[in-house]
Short mmCIF file of C-alpha atoms in Angstrom, two decimals:
data_model
loop_
_atom_site.label_atom_id
_atom_site.label_comp_id
_atom_site.label_asym_id
_atom_site.label_seq_id
_atom_site.Cartn_x
_atom_site.Cartn_y
_atom_site.Cartn_z
CA UNK A 1 -20.30 86.45 123.31
CA UNK A 2 -21.80 84.68 120.32
CA UNK A 3 -20.85 85.44 116.72
CA UNK A 4 -24.21 87.10 116.07
CA UNK A 5 -23.85 89.31 119.16
CA UNK A 6 -20.37 90.38 118.07
CA UNK A 7 -21.62 91.20 114.57
CA UNK A 8 -24.47 93.29 116.02
CA UNK A 9 -21.93 95.28 118.04
CA UNK A 10 -19.84 95.84 114.92
CA UNK A 11 -22.90 97.20 113.09
CA UNK A 12 -23.76 99.49 116.01
CA UNK A 13 -20.22 100.92 116.13
CA UNK A 14 -19.74 101.33 112.37
CA UNK A 15 -18.02 104.64 111.60
CA UNK A 16 -17.26 105.45 115.27
CA UNK A 17 -13.89 103.77 115.78
CA UNK A 18 -11.04 106.31 115.49
CA UNK A 19 -7.52 105.20 114.62
CA UNK A 20 -4.29 107.10 114.09
CA UNK A 21 -1.57 106.18 111.60
CA UNK A 22 2.16 106.83 111.93
CA UNK A 23 4.90 107.35 109.32
CA UNK A 24 5.41 104.86 106.50
CA UNK A 25 8.85 103.22 106.55
CA UNK A 26 10.75 100.64 104.50
CA UNK A 27 10.67 97.07 105.80
CA UNK A 28 13.02 94.72 103.91
CA UNK A 29 12.48 91.11 104.96
CA UNK A 30 13.10 87.50 104.02
CA UNK A 31 9.70 87.57 102.30
CA UNK A 32 10.51 90.60 100.15
CA UNK A 33 10.54 94.37 100.23
CA UNK A 34 7.63 95.90 102.14
CA UNK A 35 6.58 99.19 103.68
CA UNK A 36 5.22 99.32 107.22
CA UNK A 37 2.95 101.69 109.11
CA UNK A 38 1.92 101.50 112.76
CA UNK A 39 -1.66 102.29 113.68
CA UNK A 40 -3.09 103.05 117.11
CA UNK A 41 -6.64 102.16 118.07
CA UNK A 42 -7.67 105.34 119.89
CA UNK A 43 -10.48 103.52 121.72
CA UNK A 44 -8.54 100.58 123.17
CA UNK A 45 -4.96 101.83 122.87
CA UNK A 46 -3.93 98.69 120.95
CA UNK A 47 -1.14 99.20 118.43
CA UNK A 48 -1.42 97.39 115.09
CA UNK A 49 0.94 97.15 112.12
CA UNK A 50 0.20 97.35 108.41
CA UNK A 51 2.78 95.61 106.23
CA UNK A 52 2.22 96.36 102.55
CA UNK A 53 3.72 95.70 99.17
CA UNK A 54 5.07 98.98 97.76
CA UNK A 55 3.89 97.92 94.28
CA UNK A 56 0.32 97.98 92.94
CA UNK A 57 -1.52 94.65 92.68
CA UNK A 58 -0.58 92.56 89.64
CA UNK A 59 -2.86 92.60 86.59
CA UNK A 60 -5.03 95.30 88.12
CA UNK A 61 -6.53 92.89 90.64
CA UNK A 62 -8.18 93.95 93.87
CA UNK A 63 -5.45 93.95 96.57
CA UNK A 64 -4.96 91.01 98.88
CA UNK A 65 -5.56 91.69 102.58
CA UNK A 66 -4.71 89.45 105.52
CA UNK A 67 -6.07 90.22 109.00
CA UNK A 68 -3.58 88.32 111.13
CA UNK A 69 -4.34 87.95 114.81
CA UNK A 70 -1.32 88.17 117.08
CA UNK A 71 -0.08 84.72 118.16
CA UNK A 72 3.07 84.86 120.26
CA UNK A 73 3.52 81.09 120.45
CA UNK A 74 3.07 80.48 116.73
CA UNK A 75 4.40 83.66 115.13
CA UNK A 76 7.48 84.07 117.34
CA UNK A 77 8.29 80.61 118.73
CA UNK A 78 7.11 78.52 115.79
CA UNK A 79 4.73 76.41 117.87
CA UNK A 80 3.43 73.25 116.18
CA UNK A 81 0.23 73.54 118.22
CA UNK A 82 -1.04 75.95 115.58
CA UNK A 83 -0.64 76.98 111.95
CA UNK A 84 -0.46 80.72 112.71
CA UNK A 85 3.23 81.26 111.96
CA UNK A 86 2.97 79.31 108.73
CA UNK A 87 -0.13 81.26 107.69
CA UNK A 88 1.71 84.50 108.44
CA UNK A 89 4.63 83.48 106.21
CA UNK A 90 2.29 82.28 103.45
CA UNK A 91 0.34 85.55 103.50
CA UNK A 92 3.49 87.69 103.30
CA UNK A 93 4.75 85.62 100.37
CA UNK A 94 1.42 86.03 98.53
CA UNK A 95 1.28 89.77 99.22
CA UNK A 96 4.86 90.16 97.99
CA UNK A 97 3.92 88.32 94.78
CA UNK A 98 0.51 89.84 94.09
CA UNK A 99 0.30 93.10 96.04
CA UNK A 100 -1.72 94.06 99.08
CA UNK A 101 -1.52 94.51 102.84
CA UNK A 102 -1.22 92.42 105.99
CA UNK A 103 -2.67 93.93 109.15
CA UNK A 104 -0.98 92.43 112.20
CA UNK A 105 -3.65 92.84 114.87
CA UNK A 106 -2.23 92.95 118.38
CA UNK A 107 -4.32 92.19 121.45
CA UNK A 108 -6.07 89.30 119.67
CA UNK A 109 -4.08 86.45 121.21
CA UNK A 110 -6.09 83.24 121.42
CA UNK A 111 -9.03 84.65 119.44
CA UNK A 112 -9.09 87.61 121.81
CA UNK A 113 -8.99 85.84 125.20
CA UNK A 114 -5.36 86.77 125.95
CA UNK A 115 -2.14 84.84 126.39
CA UNK A 116 -2.69 83.58 129.94
CA UNK A 117 -6.18 82.34 129.14
CA UNK A 118 -4.94 80.72 125.96
CA UNK A 119 -2.47 78.66 128.00
CA UNK A 120 -5.27 77.70 130.38
CA UNK A 121 -7.30 76.58 127.37
CA UNK A 122 -4.33 74.55 126.16
CA UNK A 123 -4.31 72.70 129.48
CA UNK A 124 -7.98 71.83 129.06
CA UNK A 125 -7.36 70.73 125.46
CA UNK A 126 -4.63 68.37 126.68
CA UNK A 127 -7.23 66.93 129.08
CA UNK A 128 -9.55 66.14 126.16
CA UNK A 129 -11.61 69.28 125.52
CA UNK A 130 -11.78 70.69 122.00
CA UNK A 131 -10.98 74.37 121.45
CA UNK A 132 -14.63 75.49 121.63
CA UNK A 133 -15.33 73.46 124.78
CA UNK A 134 -12.16 74.74 126.47
CA UNK A 135 -13.16 78.39 126.06
CA UNK A 136 -16.69 77.68 127.20
CA UNK A 137 -15.44 75.75 130.25
CA UNK A 138 -13.39 78.82 131.21
CA UNK A 139 -16.47 81.04 130.81
CA UNK A 140 -14.86 82.82 127.85
CA UNK A 141 -16.18 83.66 124.37
CA UNK A 142 -15.35 81.21 121.60
CA UNK A 143 -14.17 84.21 119.56
CA UNK A 144 -13.81 87.59 121.27
CA UNK A 145 -12.08 89.39 118.42
CA UNK A 146 -13.35 92.70 117.04
CA UNK A 147 -12.58 94.12 113.61
CA UNK A 148 -13.84 97.72 113.84
CA UNK A 149 -10.32 99.14 114.08
CA UNK A 150 -9.09 96.88 111.27
CA UNK A 151 -11.94 98.02 109.01
CA UNK A 152 -11.20 101.68 109.79
CA UNK A 153 -7.49 101.21 109.07
CA UNK A 154 -8.31 99.61 105.73
CA UNK A 155 -10.65 102.49 104.90
CA UNK A 156 -8.03 105.10 105.76
CA UNK A 157 -5.54 103.23 103.58
CA UNK A 158 -8.05 103.40 100.72
CA UNK A 159 -8.72 99.66 100.78
CA UNK A 160 -12.50 99.55 100.42
CA UNK A 161 -12.54 96.46 98.19
CA UNK A 162 -10.28 93.56 99.16
CA UNK A 163 -9.45 89.94 98.41
CA UNK A 164 -9.35 88.46 101.90
CA UNK A 165 -6.61 85.95 102.73
CA UNK A 166 -8.45 83.73 105.18
CA UNK A 167 -10.22 80.42 105.71
CA UNK A 168 -12.65 82.02 108.17
CA UNK A 169 -15.95 83.27 106.68
CA UNK A 170 -16.73 85.13 109.91
CA UNK A 171 -13.97 87.60 109.06
CA UNK A 172 -15.65 88.30 105.73
CA UNK A 173 -18.99 88.84 107.48
CA UNK A 174 -17.49 91.10 110.15
CA UNK A 175 -15.70 93.23 107.56
CA UNK A 176 -18.88 93.50 105.50
CA UNK A 177 -20.74 94.67 108.61
CA UNK A 178 -18.03 97.31 109.11
CA UNK A 179 -18.30 98.55 105.51
CA UNK A 180 -15.43 96.73 103.76
CA UNK A 181 -16.34 94.85 100.58
CA UNK A 182 -14.72 91.41 100.35
CA UNK A 183 -14.83 90.51 96.66
CA UNK A 184 -13.09 87.15 97.11
CA UNK A 185 -11.93 84.79 99.85
CA UNK A 186 -8.41 83.52 99.11
CA UNK A 187 -7.57 80.32 101.07
CA UNK A 188 -4.59 80.28 103.43
CA UNK A 189 -4.65 76.59 104.33
CA UNK A 190 -1.18 75.24 105.06
CA UNK A 191 -0.22 71.58 105.65
CA UNK A 192 -1.64 70.23 108.90
CA UNK A 193 0.37 68.41 111.56
CA UNK A 194 -0.54 65.61 113.92
CA UNK A 195 -0.21 68.13 116.75
CA UNK A 196 -2.95 70.42 115.38
CA UNK A 197 -5.19 68.22 113.22
CA UNK A 198 -7.92 67.79 115.83
CA UNK A 199 -8.16 71.53 116.33
CA UNK A 200 -8.33 72.16 112.59
CA UNK A 201 -11.07 69.57 112.29
CA UNK A 202 -12.98 71.38 115.05
CA UNK A 203 -12.62 74.67 113.18
CA UNK A 204 -13.99 73.03 110.05
CA UNK A 205 -16.87 71.20 111.76
CA UNK A 206 -17.92 73.68 114.46
CA UNK A 207 -16.74 77.09 113.21
CA UNK A 208 -17.38 76.72 109.47
CA UNK A 209 -13.79 77.34 108.41
CA UNK A 210 -13.12 76.53 104.77
CA UNK A 211 -10.58 73.77 105.23
CA UNK A 212 -9.90 70.68 103.14
CA UNK A 213 -7.71 68.74 105.60
CA UNK A 214 -8.03 65.38 103.87
CA UNK A 215 -5.89 66.72 101.04
CA UNK A 216 -3.26 68.04 103.43
CA UNK A 217 -0.01 66.24 104.13
CA UNK A 218 0.87 65.74 107.76
CA UNK A 219 4.35 66.76 108.86
CA UNK A 220 6.45 64.35 110.94
CA UNK A 221 5.82 64.61 114.65
CA UNK A 222 8.73 65.96 116.69
CA UNK A 223 7.00 65.89 120.08
CA UNK A 224 4.07 63.73 121.11
CA UNK A 225 1.50 64.51 123.80
CA UNK A 226 1.74 62.58 127.03
CA UNK A 227 -0.08 59.27 127.26
CA UNK A 228 -3.84 59.67 127.30
CA UNK A 229 -3.77 63.21 125.94
CA UNK A 230 -5.27 64.28 122.61
CA UNK A 231 -3.44 66.05 119.79
CA UNK A 232 -2.45 69.65 120.45
CA UNK A 233 -4.79 72.40 119.32
CA UNK A 234 -4.81 76.14 118.85
CA UNK A 235 -7.38 78.88 118.65
CA UNK A 236 -6.89 81.33 115.85
CA UNK A 237 -7.12 82.24 112.23
#
């Protein structure tokens, strides 16, 4: 599925994606004091989580919002193949400081291709494919994620105007198609590593992500690819 096809589907389904929210509970964490609410996508059955600052945005600003795609390897295991876990931490710190909400979107592993397929794509990347080529070689979409449920959750939370924490302009476009007004894109670029720099460059060059890269500092390498293999890559934002 191409980006334009996905956006056309979002437009066609606008206003027809029911979700159901659960109770709001306290969620103290290392990043600060938050409140959390689980949401169920009544079409797909996927369960998502909204993590919000309990305080209004500072200086009357439009609230920050991060749509964070589930990434087991990065978010849970701290994989250096991606920057997902670091982006998650950065977003929670910013939301704690300035106010807003992070939607943790489950079922979006590997830009929506699933965990098993993501590992297959990793194997192809280690053989020299970039992240776009790997998905295409597997006969999978470059980005299969959908944001109808996320847009409906934001609407039901009263978040019609947002400052989007993302480097990915496609998220802004998809939310706009679903009726959410993105008044500002707030960068979430974190320092790159040797293990993920090629992937990040691919995102910048082939997927139009707003990345600087040449101003980023590279972390020391703790594990190198085998001889003849390219740097590790990942497939999210």
